[in-house]
mmCIF file of C-alpha atoms and ligand atoms in Angstrom:
data_model
loop_
_atom_site.group_PDB
_atom_site.id
_atom_site.type_symbol
_atom_site.label_atom_id
_atom_site.label_comp_id
_atom_site.label_asym_id
_atom_site.label_seq_id
_atom_site.Cartn_x
_atom_site.Cartn_y
_atom_site.Cartn_z
ATOM 1 C CA MET E 1 0.904 121.998 111.251
ATOM 2 C CA LYS E 2 0.763 125.182 109.194
ATOM 3 C CA ILE E 3 0.500 128.442 111.042
ATOM 4 C CA GLU E 4 -0.521 131.902 109.873
ATOM 5 C CA VAL E 5 2.126 134.618 109.858
ATOM 6 C CA PHE E 6 2.173 136.598 113.114
ATOM 7 C CA GLU E 7 2.382 139.853 111.201
ATOM 8 C CA MET E 8 3.396 142.264 113.932
ATOM 9 C CA GLU E 9 6.168 140.051 115.315
ATOM 10 C CA ARG E 10 7.382 139.214 111.803
ATOM 11 C CA TRP E 11 7.826 142.900 111.007
ATOM 12 C CA GLN E 12 9.354 143.685 114.362
ATOM 13 C CA SER E 13 11.778 140.783 114.080
ATOM 14 C CA GLN E 14 12.842 142.004 110.665
ATOM 15 C CA TRP E 15 13.121 145.698 111.402
ATOM 16 C CA GLU E 16 13.346 146.641 115.073
ATOM 17 C CA ASN E 17 17.130 146.422 115.247
ATOM 18 C CA VAL E 18 17.664 147.767 111.728
ATOM 19 C CA VAL E 19 15.748 151.062 111.608
ATOM 20 C CA GLU E 20 17.092 154.277 113.090
ATOM 21 C CA TYR E 21 13.855 155.100 114.916
ATOM 22 C CA ASN E 22 11.752 152.431 116.514
ATOM 23 C CA LEU E 23 8.345 153.577 117.752
ATOM 24 C CA ALA E 24 6.920 150.068 117.435
ATOM 25 C CA GLU E 25 7.835 148.726 120.862
ATOM 26 C CA SER E 26 5.223 148.512 123.597
ATOM 27 C CA GLY E 27 7.391 148.629 126.711
ATOM 28 C CA VAL E 28 9.573 151.353 128.189
ATOM 29 C CA ASP E 29 13.198 152.045 127.377
ATOM 30 C CA PRO E 30 14.951 148.884 128.716
ATOM 31 C CA LEU E 31 17.191 148.848 131.767
ATOM 32 C CA THR E 32 20.868 148.036 131.420
ATOM 33 C CA VAL E 33 22.368 145.014 133.208
ATOM 34 C CA GLU E 34 24.392 147.442 135.308
ATOM 35 C CA GLU E 35 21.283 149.312 136.439
ATOM 36 C CA LEU E 36 19.665 146.040 137.421
ATOM 37 C CA LEU E 37 22.684 144.684 139.250
ATOM 38 C CA GLY E 38 23.424 147.952 140.977
ATOM 39 C CA GLY E 39 26.905 147.191 142.340
ATOM 40 C CA PRO E 40 30.160 145.226 142.109
ATOM 41 C CA GLU E 41 29.026 142.452 144.465
ATOM 42 C CA ALA E 42 26.142 141.499 142.265
ATOM 43 C CA VAL E 43 28.383 141.689 139.191
ATOM 44 C CA GLN E 44 30.797 139.273 140.866
ATOM 45 C CA GLU E 45 27.963 136.922 141.750
ATOM 46 C CA LEU E 46 26.907 136.947 138.122
ATOM 47 C CA GLY E 47 30.474 136.189 137.099
ATOM 48 C CA ARG E 48 30.603 133.122 139.328
ATOM 49 C CA ARG E 49 27.552 131.494 137.788
ATOM 50 C CA GLN E 50 28.234 128.165 136.184
ATOM 51 C CA MET E 51 26.620 127.864 132.791
ATOM 52 C CA LEU E 52 24.570 124.778 133.616
ATOM 53 C CA TYR E 53 20.978 123.970 132.773
ATOM 54 C CA ASN E 54 18.764 125.976 135.047
ATOM 55 C CA GLN E 55 15.974 124.284 137.016
ATOM 56 C CA GLY E 56 13.412 123.579 134.250
ATOM 57 C CA ASN E 57 10.350 125.173 135.831
ATOM 58 C CA GLY E 58 12.386 128.042 137.341
ATOM 59 C CA THR E 59 14.410 128.105 140.568
ATOM 60 C CA LEU E 60 12.553 127.733 143.844
ATOM 61 C CA GLU E 61 13.559 131.275 144.758
ATOM 62 C CA LEU E 62 12.178 132.769 141.570
ATOM 63 C CA ARG E 63 8.925 130.806 141.747
ATOM 64 C CA ASN E 64 8.509 131.795 145.402
ATOM 65 C CA LEU E 65 9.009 135.455 144.555
ATOM 66 C CA ILE E 66 6.468 135.279 141.732
ATOM 67 C CA SER E 67 3.917 133.382 143.820
ATOM 68 C CA HIS E 68 3.911 136.171 146.431
ATOM 69 C CA PHE E 69 2.289 138.526 143.930
ATOM 70 C CA TYR E 70 -0.722 136.175 143.616
ATOM 71 C CA PRO E 71 -2.605 135.744 146.915
ATOM 72 C CA GLY E 72 -3.267 132.080 147.660
ATOM 73 C CA ALA E 73 -0.669 130.851 145.157
ATOM 74 C CA THR E 74 2.447 128.870 146.055
ATOM 75 C CA ARG E 75 5.439 128.025 143.912
ATOM 76 C CA GLU E 76 3.505 124.906 142.792
ATOM 77 C CA ASN E 77 1.188 127.270 140.949
ATOM 78 C CA VAL E 78 4.055 128.880 139.022
ATOM 79 C CA LEU E 79 5.947 127.872 135.895
ATOM 80 C CA VAL E 80 8.747 130.144 134.689
ATOM 81 C CA THR E 81 8.775 130.489 130.907
ATOM 82 C CA HIS E 82 10.809 131.997 128.098
ATOM 83 C CA GLY E 83 8.881 135.276 128.059
ATOM 84 C CA THR E 84 5.144 135.673 128.254
ATOM 85 C CA CYS E 85 4.989 134.389 124.699
ATOM 86 C CA GLU E 86 6.058 130.895 125.799
ATOM 87 C CA ALA E 87 3.531 130.999 128.626
ATOM 88 C CA ASN E 88 0.805 131.771 126.064
ATOM 89 C CA TYR E 89 2.116 129.147 123.682
ATOM 90 C CA LEU E 90 2.187 126.343 126.252
ATOM 91 C CA ALA E 91 -1.357 127.085 127.430
ATOM 92 C CA ILE E 92 -2.799 127.085 123.918
ATOM 93 C CA TRP E 93 -0.823 124.016 122.888
ATOM 94 C CA ARG E 94 -2.012 122.082 125.948
ATOM 95 C CA LEU E 95 -5.647 123.160 125.922
ATOM 96 C CA VAL E 96 -6.816 123.751 122.367
ATOM 97 C CA GLU E 97 -7.943 120.820 120.194
ATOM 98 C CA PRO E 98 -9.213 120.865 116.609
ATOM 99 C CA GLY E 99 -12.857 121.938 116.553
ATOM 100 C CA ASP E 100 -12.764 123.796 119.886
ATOM 101 C CA ASP E 101 -14.235 127.260 120.181
ATOM 102 C CA VAL E 102 -11.890 129.914 121.508
ATOM 103 C CA VAL E 103 -13.249 133.377 122.297
ATOM 104 C CA VAL E 104 -10.686 136.167 122.139
ATOM 105 C CA MET E 105 -10.744 139.820 123.130
ATOM 106 C CA LEU E 106 -9.990 142.003 120.073
ATOM 107 C CA PRO E 107 -7.974 143.989 119.358
ATOM 108 C CA ASN E 108 -5.194 142.028 120.994
ATOM 109 C CA TYR E 109 -1.628 140.855 120.695
ATOM 110 C CA MET E 110 -2.356 138.392 117.911
ATOM 111 C CA GLN E 111 -0.344 135.446 119.211
ATOM 112 C CA ILE E 112 -3.254 133.634 120.847
ATOM 113 C CA PRO E 113 -5.742 133.977 117.976
ATOM 114 C CA GLY E 114 -3.072 132.889 115.470
ATOM 115 C CA LEU E 115 -1.993 129.901 117.551
ATOM 116 C CA ALA E 116 -5.538 128.826 118.371
ATOM 117 C CA ARG E 117 -6.434 128.837 114.669
ATOM 118 C CA GLY E 118 -3.212 126.923 113.967
ATOM 119 C CA PHE E 119 -4.240 124.234 116.445
ATOM 120 C CA GLY E 120 -7.585 123.936 114.655
ATOM 121 C CA ALA E 121 -9.886 126.041 116.807
ATOM 122 C CA ARG E 122 -12.697 128.270 115.653
ATOM 123 C CA VAL E 123 -11.750 131.706 116.950
ATOM 124 C CA MET E 124 -14.556 134.105 117.772
ATOM 125 C CA PRO E 125 -14.052 137.713 118.806
ATOM 126 C CA PHE E 126 -15.461 139.893 121.499
ATOM 127 C CA ARG E 127 -14.435 143.449 120.881
ATOM 128 C CA LEU E 128 -13.253 146.409 122.799
ATOM 129 C CA ARG E 129 -15.257 149.342 121.483
ATOM 130 C CA GLU E 130 -13.632 152.621 120.624
ATOM 131 C CA ASP E 131 -17.003 154.369 120.999
ATOM 132 C CA ARG E 132 -17.019 153.166 124.635
ATOM 133 C CA SER E 133 -13.432 154.230 125.370
ATOM 134 C CA TRP E 134 -12.314 150.682 124.583
ATOM 135 C CA ALA E 135 -14.589 149.015 127.135
ATOM 136 C CA PRO E 136 -15.526 145.469 126.083
ATOM 137 C CA ASP E 137 -18.759 144.571 124.363
ATOM 138 C CA LEU E 138 -20.024 142.153 126.988
ATOM 139 C CA ASP E 139 -23.172 141.363 125.014
ATOM 140 C CA GLU E 140 -20.945 140.130 122.225
ATOM 141 C CA LEU E 141 -18.988 138.050 124.768
ATOM 142 C CA ASN E 142 -22.208 136.544 126.099
ATOM 143 C CA ARG E 143 -23.340 135.664 122.595
ATOM 144 C CA ALA E 144 -19.981 134.143 121.612
ATOM 145 C CA VAL E 145 -19.445 131.910 124.661
ATOM 146 C CA THR E 146 -21.261 128.580 124.726
ATOM 147 C CA PRO E 147 -20.637 125.240 126.462
ATOM 148 C CA ARG E 148 -18.430 124.450 123.427
ATOM 149 C CA THR E 149 -16.022 127.240 124.385
ATOM 150 C CA LYS E 150 -12.745 125.753 125.581
ATOM 151 C CA LEU E 151 -11.059 129.012 126.402
ATOM 152 C CA ILE E 152 -11.685 132.744 126.715
ATOM 153 C CA ALA E 153 -8.538 134.848 126.208
ATOM 154 C CA VAL E 154 -8.177 138.398 127.447
ATOM 155 C CA CYS E 155 -5.301 140.839 127.538
ATOM 156 C CA ASN E 156 -5.523 143.224 130.493
ATOM 157 C CA PRO E 157 -4.168 145.921 130.381
ATOM 158 C CA ASN E 158 -4.794 145.634 126.673
ATOM 159 C CA ASN E 159 -2.380 145.754 123.780
ATOM 160 C CA PRO E 160 -2.846 147.814 121.574
ATOM 161 C CA THR E 161 -5.403 150.156 123.183
ATOM 162 C CA GLY E 162 -3.796 150.501 126.629
ATOM 163 C CA SER E 163 -7.239 150.150 128.185
ATOM 164 C CA VAL E 164 -7.892 148.455 131.526
ATOM 165 C CA LEU E 165 -11.019 146.439 132.332
ATOM 166 C CA SER E 166 -13.333 147.743 135.038
ATOM 167 C CA GLU E 167 -14.042 145.510 138.057
ATOM 168 C CA ALA E 168 -17.579 145.048 136.735
ATOM 169 C CA ALA E 169 -16.273 143.882 133.350
ATOM 170 C CA MET E 170 -13.828 141.481 135.035
ATOM 171 C CA ASP E 171 -16.690 140.041 137.107
ATOM 172 C CA GLU E 172 -18.826 139.580 134.035
ATOM 173 C CA ILE E 173 -16.020 137.876 132.089
ATOM 174 C CA VAL E 174 -15.461 135.478 135.000
ATOM 175 C CA SER E 175 -19.145 134.706 135.302
ATOM 176 C CA VAL E 176 -19.429 134.036 131.561
ATOM 177 C CA ALA E 177 -16.428 131.661 131.761
ATOM 178 C CA ARG E 178 -17.900 129.936 134.816
ATOM 179 C CA ARG E 179 -21.270 129.489 133.144
ATOM 180 C CA ALA E 180 -19.597 127.783 130.171
ATOM 181 C CA GLY E 181 -17.006 125.893 132.269
ATOM 182 C CA SER E 182 -14.292 127.269 129.971
ATOM 183 C CA TRP E 183 -10.735 128.205 130.842
ATOM 184 C CA LEU E 184 -9.979 131.890 131.218
ATOM 185 C CA LEU E 185 -6.517 132.918 130.053
ATOM 186 C CA ALA E 186 -5.481 136.421 131.128
ATOM 187 C CA ASP E 187 -2.348 137.874 129.561
ATOM 188 C CA GLU E 188 -1.391 140.523 132.130
ATOM 189 C CA VAL E 189 2.043 141.464 130.802
ATOM 190 C CA TYR E 190 1.265 145.216 130.942
ATOM 191 C CA GLN E 191 0.313 145.053 134.634
ATOM 192 C CA GLY E 192 2.489 147.552 136.501
ATOM 193 C CA ALA E 193 2.796 149.905 133.510
ATOM 194 C CA GLU E 194 -0.195 152.059 134.437
ATOM 195 C CA ARG E 195 0.214 155.798 133.961
ATOM 196 C CA SER E 196 -1.757 156.465 137.141
ATOM 197 C CA GLY E 197 0.448 154.174 139.199
ATOM 198 C CA GLN E 198 -2.594 152.144 140.217
ATOM 199 C CA THR E 199 -1.724 148.512 139.547
ATOM 200 C CA THR E 200 -4.297 146.659 137.467
ATOM 201 C CA PRO E 201 -5.920 143.877 139.495
ATOM 202 C CA SER E 202 -5.214 140.324 138.406
ATOM 203 C CA PHE E 203 -7.739 137.701 137.357
ATOM 204 C CA TRP E 204 -5.907 135.309 139.680
ATOM 205 C CA GLY E 205 -8.123 133.978 142.495
ATOM 206 C CA ARG E 206 -11.424 134.901 140.820
ATOM 207 C CA TYR E 207 -12.186 131.489 139.303
ATOM 208 C CA GLU E 208 -10.754 127.954 139.533
ATOM 209 C CA LYS E 209 -9.967 127.706 135.826
ATOM 210 C CA VAL E 210 -7.898 130.874 135.492
ATOM 211 C CA ILE E 211 -4.482 130.957 133.839
ATOM 212 C CA VAL E 212 -2.537 134.185 134.357
ATOM 213 C CA ASN E 213 0.462 134.913 132.170
ATOM 214 C CA ASN E 214 2.913 137.703 132.767
ATOM 215 C CA GLY E 215 6.579 138.561 132.351
ATOM 216 C CA LEU E 216 9.353 141.102 132.660
ATOM 217 C CA SER E 217 9.281 142.587 129.159
ATOM 218 C CA LYS E 218 6.934 145.556 129.558
ATOM 219 C CA ALA E 219 6.312 147.060 133.000
ATOM 220 C CA TYR E 220 9.800 145.994 134.122
ATOM 221 C CA GLY E 221 11.644 147.157 130.996
ATOM 222 C CA LEU E 222 13.540 143.856 130.721
ATOM 223 C CA PRO E 223 12.520 142.243 127.414
ATOM 224 C CA GLY E 224 16.046 140.968 126.790
ATOM 225 C CA LEU E 225 15.895 138.682 129.837
ATOM 226 C CA ARG E 226 13.177 136.622 128.152
ATOM 227 C CA ILE E 227 11.533 135.755 131.455
ATOM 228 C CA GLY E 228 7.804 135.191 131.797
ATOM 229 C CA TRP E 229 5.553 132.992 133.890
ATOM 230 C CA THR E 230 2.266 131.180 134.131
ATOM 231 C CA VAL E 231 0.228 131.059 137.315
ATOM 232 C CA ALA E 232 -2.467 128.376 137.231
ATOM 233 C CA PRO E 233 -3.870 125.419 139.181
ATOM 234 C CA ALA E 234 -0.983 123.182 140.315
ATOM 235 C CA GLU E 235 -2.065 120.150 138.223
ATOM 236 C CA LEU E 236 -2.142 122.234 135.068
ATOM 237 C CA ILE E 237 1.208 123.825 135.911
ATOM 238 C CA PHE E 238 2.741 120.373 136.236
ATOM 239 C CA GLU E 239 1.414 119.403 132.802
ATOM 240 C CA LEU E 240 2.551 122.657 131.211
ATOM 241 C CA TRP E 241 6.028 122.016 132.584
ATOM 242 C CA SER E 242 6.114 118.708 130.729
ATOM 243 C CA TYR E 243 5.111 120.570 127.550
ATOM 244 C CA LYS E 244 7.986 122.974 128.169
ATOM 245 C CA ASP E 245 10.341 119.974 127.980
ATOM 246 C CA TYR E 246 9.555 120.085 124.251
ATOM 247 C CA THR E 247 10.112 123.806 123.762
ATOM 248 C CA THR E 248 12.873 125.523 125.726
ATOM 249 C CA ILE E 249 13.592 123.052 128.614
ATOM 250 C CA ALA E 250 14.676 125.822 130.982
ATOM 251 C CA SER E 251 15.417 129.530 131.187
ATOM 252 C CA SER E 252 19.017 130.682 131.183
ATOM 253 C CA VAL E 253 20.690 130.669 134.628
ATOM 254 C CA LEU E 254 21.672 134.292 134.098
ATOM 255 C CA SER E 255 18.122 135.354 133.316
ATOM 256 C CA ASP E 256 16.754 133.491 136.327
ATOM 257 C CA LEU E 257 19.274 135.246 138.557
ATOM 258 C CA LEU E 258 18.577 138.685 137.094
ATOM 259 C CA ALA E 259 14.828 138.081 137.272
ATOM 260 C CA ARG E 260 15.150 137.320 140.987
ATOM 261 C CA ARG E 261 16.917 140.616 141.379
ATOM 262 C CA ALA E 262 14.171 142.482 139.482
ATOM 263 C CA LEU E 263 11.401 140.838 141.494
ATOM 264 C CA ASP E 264 12.920 141.488 144.870
ATOM 265 C CA PRO E 265 10.116 143.659 146.350
ATOM 266 C CA ALA E 266 12.222 146.793 146.895
ATOM 267 C CA MET E 267 13.802 146.605 143.435
ATOM 268 C CA ARG E 268 10.419 145.884 141.854
ATOM 269 C CA GLU E 269 9.037 149.059 143.390
ATOM 270 C CA ARG E 270 12.014 151.022 142.064
ATOM 271 C CA ILE E 271 11.566 149.565 138.595
ATOM 272 C CA PHE E 272 7.834 150.308 138.533
ATOM 273 C CA ALA E 273 8.549 153.867 139.705
ATOM 274 C CA ARG E 274 11.020 154.258 136.833
ATOM 275 C CA THR E 275 8.459 152.916 134.354
ATOM 276 C CA ARG E 276 5.779 155.258 135.646
ATOM 277 C CA SER E 277 8.091 158.249 135.526
ATOM 278 C CA ILE E 278 8.893 157.522 131.864
ATOM 279 C CA LEU E 279 5.195 157.212 131.027
ATOM 280 C CA GLN E 280 4.256 160.339 132.960
ATOM 281 C CA ARG E 281 7.077 162.384 131.459
ATOM 282 C CA ASN E 282 6.450 161.285 127.860
ATOM 283 C CA TYR E 283 2.687 161.060 127.556
ATOM 284 C CA PRO E 284 2.125 164.852 127.682
ATOM 285 C CA LEU E 285 4.761 165.235 124.953
ATOM 286 C CA LEU E 286 2.931 162.794 122.735
ATOM 287 C CA GLU E 287 -0.386 164.432 123.545
ATOM 288 C CA GLU E 288 1.049 167.816 122.558
ATOM 289 C CA TRP E 289 2.169 166.381 119.232
ATOM 290 C CA ILE E 290 -1.276 164.878 118.626
ATOM 291 C CA ASN E 291 -3.061 168.103 119.581
ATOM 292 C CA GLY E 292 -0.829 169.982 117.151
ATOM 293 C CA HIS E 293 -2.406 167.951 114.344
ATOM 294 C CA GLY E 294 -5.996 169.165 114.784
ATOM 295 C CA ALA E 295 -8.473 166.591 113.560
ATOM 296 C CA ASP E 296 -5.863 164.373 111.880
ATOM 297 C CA PHE E 297 -5.808 161.953 114.795
ATOM 298 C CA SER E 298 -8.035 160.804 117.573
ATOM 299 C CA LEU E 299 -6.957 158.889 120.630
ATOM 300 C CA VAL E 300 -8.689 157.373 123.618
ATOM 301 C CA PRO E 301 -6.000 158.083 126.232
ATOM 302 C CA PRO E 302 -4.284 154.812 127.183
ATOM 303 C CA ALA E 303 -4.342 153.867 130.867
ATOM 304 C CA ALA E 304 -1.375 151.508 130.686
ATOM 305 C CA GLY E 305 1.510 150.356 128.525
ATOM 306 C CA ALA E 306 3.803 152.727 126.659
ATOM 307 C CA ILE E 307 1.451 152.537 123.690
ATOM 308 C CA ALA E 308 -0.954 154.924 122.030
ATOM 309 C CA TYR E 309 -3.442 153.506 119.547
ATOM 310 C CA LEU E 310 -4.207 156.397 117.233
ATOM 311 C CA ARG E 311 -6.954 156.630 114.690
ATOM 312 C CA TYR E 312 -5.685 158.660 111.723
ATOM 313 C CA ARG E 313 -7.610 160.337 108.946
ATOM 314 C CA HIS E 314 -5.056 160.312 106.155
ATOM 315 C CA SER E 315 -5.828 158.525 102.911
ATOM 316 C CA ILE E 316 -3.347 155.712 103.230
ATOM 317 C CA ASN E 317 -3.640 152.116 104.290
ATOM 318 C CA SER E 318 -1.862 151.487 107.594
ATOM 319 C CA SER E 319 0.510 148.803 106.225
ATOM 320 C CA GLN E 320 1.439 151.052 103.311
ATOM 321 C CA LEU E 321 2.089 153.840 105.763
ATOM 322 C CA MET E 322 4.359 151.571 107.813
ATOM 323 C CA GLU E 323 6.253 150.450 104.720
ATOM 324 C CA ARG E 324 6.793 154.036 103.615
ATOM 325 C CA CYS E 325 7.987 154.957 107.102
ATOM 326 C CA ILE E 326 10.543 152.155 106.997
ATOM 327 C CA ARG E 327 11.821 152.737 103.463
ATOM 328 C CA GLU E 328 11.734 156.553 103.387
ATOM 329 C CA GLN E 329 12.441 157.485 107.010
ATOM 330 C CA SER E 330 13.997 154.415 108.674
ATOM 331 C CA LEU E 331 11.120 154.546 111.177
ATOM 332 C CA LEU E 332 9.131 151.593 112.504
ATOM 333 C CA VAL E 333 5.529 152.001 113.690
ATOM 334 C CA VAL E 334 2.846 149.313 114.045
ATOM 335 C CA PRO E 335 -0.002 149.487 111.530
ATOM 336 C CA GLY E 336 -3.572 148.856 112.690
ATOM 337 C CA ASP E 337 -3.685 146.159 109.986
ATOM 338 C CA HIS E 338 -1.588 144.009 112.323
ATOM 339 C CA PHE E 339 -4.557 144.001 114.682
ATOM 340 C CA GLY E 340 -7.066 143.534 111.870
ATOM 341 C CA MET E 341 -7.982 147.247 112.064
ATOM 342 C CA ASP E 342 -6.949 149.582 109.264
ATOM 343 C CA GLY E 343 -7.034 153.322 109.961
ATOM 344 C CA PHE E 344 -4.970 153.041 113.149
ATOM 345 C CA ILE E 345 -1.306 153.091 114.096
ATOM 346 C CA ARG E 346 0.237 152.084 117.388
ATOM 347 C CA LEU E 347 2.994 154.360 118.643
ATOM 348 C CA ASN E 348 5.411 153.742 121.507
ATOM 349 C CA TYR E 349 6.017 156.615 123.887
ATOM 350 C CA GLY E 350 8.333 154.740 126.274
ATOM 351 C CA VAL E 351 11.535 155.822 124.494
ATOM 352 C CA PRO E 352 13.727 158.836 125.388
ATOM 353 C CA PRO E 353 11.949 162.104 124.430
ATOM 354 C CA ASP E 354 14.484 163.161 121.792
ATOM 355 C CA HIS E 355 14.143 159.766 120.101
ATOM 356 C CA MET E 356 10.364 160.034 120.229
ATOM 357 C CA HIS E 357 10.342 163.559 118.799
ATOM 358 C CA ALA E 358 12.737 162.629 116.023
ATOM 359 C CA GLY E 359 10.590 159.598 115.178
ATOM 360 C CA LEU E 360 7.406 161.682 115.178
ATOM 361 C CA ASP E 361 9.069 164.282 112.916
ATOM 362 C CA ARG E 362 9.818 161.508 110.461
ATOM 363 C CA LEU E 363 6.250 160.274 110.645
ATOM 364 C CA ASP E 364 5.139 163.861 109.923
ATOM 365 C CA ARG E 365 7.351 163.920 106.837
ATOM 366 C CA VAL E 366 5.591 160.876 105.417
ATOM 367 C CA LEU E 367 2.107 162.016 106.424
ATOM 368 C CA SER E 368 2.639 165.473 104.927
ATOM 369 C CA THR E 369 2.697 163.841 101.501
ATOM 370 C CA VAL E 370 -0.590 162.017 102.077
ATOM 371 C CA GLY E 371 -3.991 163.671 101.768
ATOM 372 C CA GLU E 372 -6.964 163.361 104.015
ATOM 373 C CA GLN E 373 -9.665 161.039 102.845
ATOM 374 C CA LYS E 374 -13.205 161.164 104.079
ATOM 375 C CA GLY E 375 -14.352 157.735 105.116
ATOM 376 C CA VAL E 376 -10.893 156.298 105.711
ATOM 377 C CA GLY E 377 -10.279 156.049 109.414
ATOM 378 C CA GLY E 378 -13.776 157.484 109.850
ATOM 379 C CA GLN E 379 -16.392 156.281 112.269
ATOM 380 C CA GLY E 380 -17.161 152.790 113.476
ATOM 381 C CA PRO E 381 -15.164 150.005 115.068
ATOM 382 C CA GLY E 382 -12.771 149.733 112.111
ATOM 383 C CA PHE E 383 -12.301 145.960 112.287
ATOM 384 C CA ARG E 384 -11.242 144.160 109.138
ATOM 385 C CA HIS E 385 -12.427 140.785 110.434
ATOM 386 C CA GLN E 386 -16.065 141.128 111.334
ATOM 387 C CA ALA E 387 -16.213 137.437 112.173
ATOM 388 C CA GLN E 388 -13.284 135.102 112.382
ATOM 389 C CA THR E 389 -13.577 131.435 111.955
ATOM 390 C CA GLY E 390 -11.205 128.535 112.006
HETATM 391 C C1 PLP H 1 0.039 141.057 125.281
HETATM 392 C C2 PLP H 1 1.397 140.521 125.035
HETATM 393 N N1 PLP H 1 1.697 139.285 125.449
HETATM 394 C C3 PLP H 1 2.920 138.763 125.268
HETATM 395 C C4 PLP H 1 3.908 139.467 124.630
HETATM 396 C C5 PLP H 1 5.251 138.847 124.478
HETATM 397 O O1 PLP H 1 5.987 139.240 125.584
HETATM 398 P P1 PLP H 1 7.345 138.552 126.069
HETATM 399 O O2 PLP H 1 8.457 139.442 125.630
HETATM 400 O O3 PLP H 1 7.193 138.537 127.582
HETATM 401 O O4 PLP H 1 7.418 137.190 125.494
HETATM 402 C C6 PLP H 1 3.646 140.761 124.167
HETATM 403 C C7 PLP H 1 4.673 141.521 123.443
HETATM 404 O O5 PLP H 1 4.449 142.544 122.874
HETATM 405 C C8 PLP H 1 2.358 141.296 124.380
HETATM 406 O O6 PLP H 1 2.046 142.513 123.954
#
């Protein structure tokens, strides 16, 4: 099977640990192991762990902890995965056959559209609309979904826009999925990273054919643990586990242990409070920087995630801008091109303020050499792919 390049991850893999300033992440400044462990006892417990194969679907304790966040779920509804990305991968691998229709929210983290096309599906978009503050075009969803639709994939809170679906939009998405009998896959990895502190409701429990994927990389600031999970009907979870036998077999024992620590309710609250305080401290700083640029940028304020999806009005293609930032300023930003939308960049504001300011200064240096072009980054949805097919 040939698969298209996952552009954003390819660039991040190449550059994120090489550049001096990385504003391309989407989570908050990660925790240290020490911060997570919190004391010598826990360090000693970690030291006593035997480096055996962990329980393949995740330890009972970890699956129990996760299931408590999803009313009505038990540990039989939970599979622990190697990050949210493995949870997404397993679901698409199991469910999507050549010739299936898959309807995907755009813009989005492009893993699911890329994989679905790789497995032979016809991928059709339904878009979040900038002119509606990134609310979804539900008419487009209704037109795209038919009885041939195997799966509808949403990302809520959304990457890259940071928008959160309204209850009414969630209801409509569920009813469209129900009408078609399709699976509904909700990637909820930014849940808990809301600036307001109001946790985004889950799709779990709204429909029998819901798959919810989540993980510790964003709202918890623990991407290095590589822990994610799927919550789904028990029969599907059992099948997905057997697919996992072919990918990563099990998570690391150390990650499972540290994940249990992070998901302990009191610690989870502390971690979410930390995440929120970073977002609330940094967002006004970013806003100030944007406001200082007059009409150069426009931004629909993100509700969640440490990401700002900025429309810019400079006469440069977004990938060219990113390449210049890397080569001239050792700065990594995400170009809108990676979401099929030129004229945008995605900036991370979850880093320490001095790092963010230094990164933004470097971006300024590049942009100061680029003119403004009418029509580039102008009006309209800005999508490169008006219709995507298999
Ligand atoms: C929507 C979305 N899903 C999944 C992932 C991958 O996350 P993880 O590190 O949990 O594998 C990302 C990473 O950026 C993401 O934005």
